[in-house]
Amino acid sequence: MNSARPWPILVVASALTLVCAVAAGVAGSAAGAELTRGPTAAELQAAARHEVAERWRTWPSGRIFPATLTYSAEQGGQERASRIGISPQTSCDSVDSKAVRTLRKAGCRGVLRATYIDALRGVLVTIGVVALRDEPGAVRAKTAFSDSGKPVPGLYPLAFSGTVADRFTPDVRQTGSVRQAGPYLVLTTAGQVDGRPANAADEQRPAIFAFATEIAEHVLTDLSTPRMPDCTAKEWQC
């Protein structure tokens, strides 16, 4: 019995082997190119957005809330607000109950708070950084807060026992603000050091609280401004 294969079959088999080898070589080459190529512009932008969204967790608290923040003085020139303390808590319940539900529905990941005092040591300001899941969520969450300067619904003040901020309770709040950029809201709530309730103030002086929004803008700008990844730096993995 002749067991030799006819030539046509051998030719087809050889051709198939060659095609598979070529296909494997092309696939291997493509895989190698994929592994060794640099990141695309779209990938770099996505990495930058991700880095911004994680800053509230990855940055040291002292970087988010610097020891001092500059602002414009009423009389002209620059003054500095000094940080009194930073809360170790990150609960989304750090705002009035009317706003908590909206924050959670919008994808609240946490709220960071720190309290500052102005250069004249008469006004206290708590700054709150609200981290949301994404920018659309931050836009939705912003609607839970007044943009007319009213402190309620707004951020709870952060008091520190044994300091000039020990009487900074919710009843002391006289003004508030809300700003949004990227996946963040930055809220402020402000009152006077002497602990007087808002309804007991003899004279409303909105100008003395104006610096609160200005220092909050510094915090928001630092947190929300993207930086393109630097693949040569240790903090980036490209």
PDB file of N, CA and C in Angstrom, residues 93-97 100 113 126 154-158 170 173 189:
ATOM      1  N   ASP A  93     -20.585  63.318  55.485  1.00  0.00           N
ATOM      2  CA  ASP A  93     -21.586  63.927  56.359  1.00  0.00           C
ATOM      3  C   ASP A  93     -21.105  65.245  56.972  1.00  0.00           C
ATOM      4  N   SER A  94     -20.023  65.801  56.454  1.00  0.00           N
ATOM      5  CA  SER A  94     -19.474  67.049  57.008  1.00  0.00           C
ATOM      6  C   SER A  94     -20.188  68.284  56.491  1.00  0.00           C
ATOM      7  N   VAL A  95     -21.382  68.088  55.938  1.00  0.00           N
ATOM      8  CA  VAL A  95     -22.190  69.202  55.440  1.00  0.00           C
ATOM      9  C   VAL A  95     -23.579  69.080  56.050  1.00  0.00           C
ATOM     10  N   ASP A  96     -24.370  70.138  55.903  1.00  0.00           N
ATOM     11  CA  ASP A  96     -25.740  70.099  56.416  1.00  0.00           C
ATOM     12  C   ASP A  96     -26.509  68.927  55.819  1.00  0.00           C
ATOM     13  N   SER A  97     -27.417  68.378  56.631  1.00  0.00           N
ATOM     14  CA  SER A  97     -28.143  67.170  56.225  1.00  0.00           C
ATOM     15  C   SER A  97     -28.893  67.353  54.908  1.00  0.00           C
ATOM     16  N   VAL A 100     -26.362  66.364  52.207  1.00  0.00           N
ATOM     17  CA  VAL A 100     -25.686  65.061  52.234  1.00  0.00           C
ATOM     18  C   VAL A 100     -26.222  64.129  51.167  1.00  0.00           C
ATOM     19  N   ARG A 113     -11.454  68.696  55.511  1.00  0.00           N
ATOM     20  CA  ARG A 113     -11.689  70.027  56.089  1.00  0.00           C
ATOM     21  C   ARG A 113     -10.465  70.534  56.843  1.00  0.00           C
ATOM     22  N   THR A 126     -13.544  77.681  57.711  1.00  0.00           N
ATOM     23  CA  THR A 126     -13.301  76.265  57.435  1.00  0.00           C
ATOM     24  C   THR A 126     -13.426  76.056  55.936  1.00  0.00           C
ATOM     25  N   GLY A 154     -24.734  74.233  53.886  1.00  0.00           N
ATOM     26  CA  GLY A 154     -23.324  74.386  53.567  1.00  0.00           C
ATOM     27  C   GLY A 154     -22.455  73.472  54.389  1.00  0.00           C
ATOM     28  N   LEU A 155     -21.211  73.865  54.542  1.00  0.00           N
ATOM     29  CA  LEU A 155     -20.205  73.078  55.237  1.00  0.00           C
ATOM     30  C   LEU A 155     -20.296  73.301  56.742  1.00  0.00           C
ATOM     31  N   TYR A 156     -20.116  72.233  57.507  1.00  0.00           N
ATOM     32  CA  TYR A 156     -20.026  72.390  58.955  1.00  0.00           C
ATOM     33  C   TYR A 156     -18.660  72.979  59.314  1.00  0.00           C
ATOM     34  N   PRO A 157     -18.628  73.950  60.238  1.00  0.00           N
ATOM     35  CA  PRO A 157     -17.336  74.481  60.674  1.00  0.00           C
ATOM     36  C   PRO A 157     -16.565  73.439  61.475  1.00  0.00           C
ATOM     37  N   LEU A 158     -15.262  73.577  61.445  1.00  0.00           N
ATOM     38  CA  LEU A 158     -14.367  72.643  62.140  1.00  0.00           C
ATOM     39  C   LEU A 158     -13.724  73.368  63.314  1.00  0.00           C
ATOM     40  N   PRO A 170     -21.761  75.418  64.359  1.00  0.00           N
ATOM     41  CA  PRO A 170     -22.643  75.752  63.238  1.00  0.00           C
ATOM     42  C   PRO A 170     -23.442  77.037  63.436  1.00  0.00           C
ATOM     43  N   ARG A 173     -21.792  80.382  62.072  1.00  0.00           N
ATOM     44  CA  ARG A 173     -21.610  80.630  60.638  1.00  0.00           C
ATOM     45  C   ARG A 173     -22.344  81.889  60.175  1.00  0.00           C
ATOM     46  N   THR A 189     -17.032  78.008  55.008  1.00  0.00           N
ATOM     47  CA  THR A 189     -17.971  78.552  55.979  1.00  0.00           C
ATOM     48  C   THR A 189     -17.165  79.424  56.932  1.00  0.00           C
TER      49      THR A 189
END
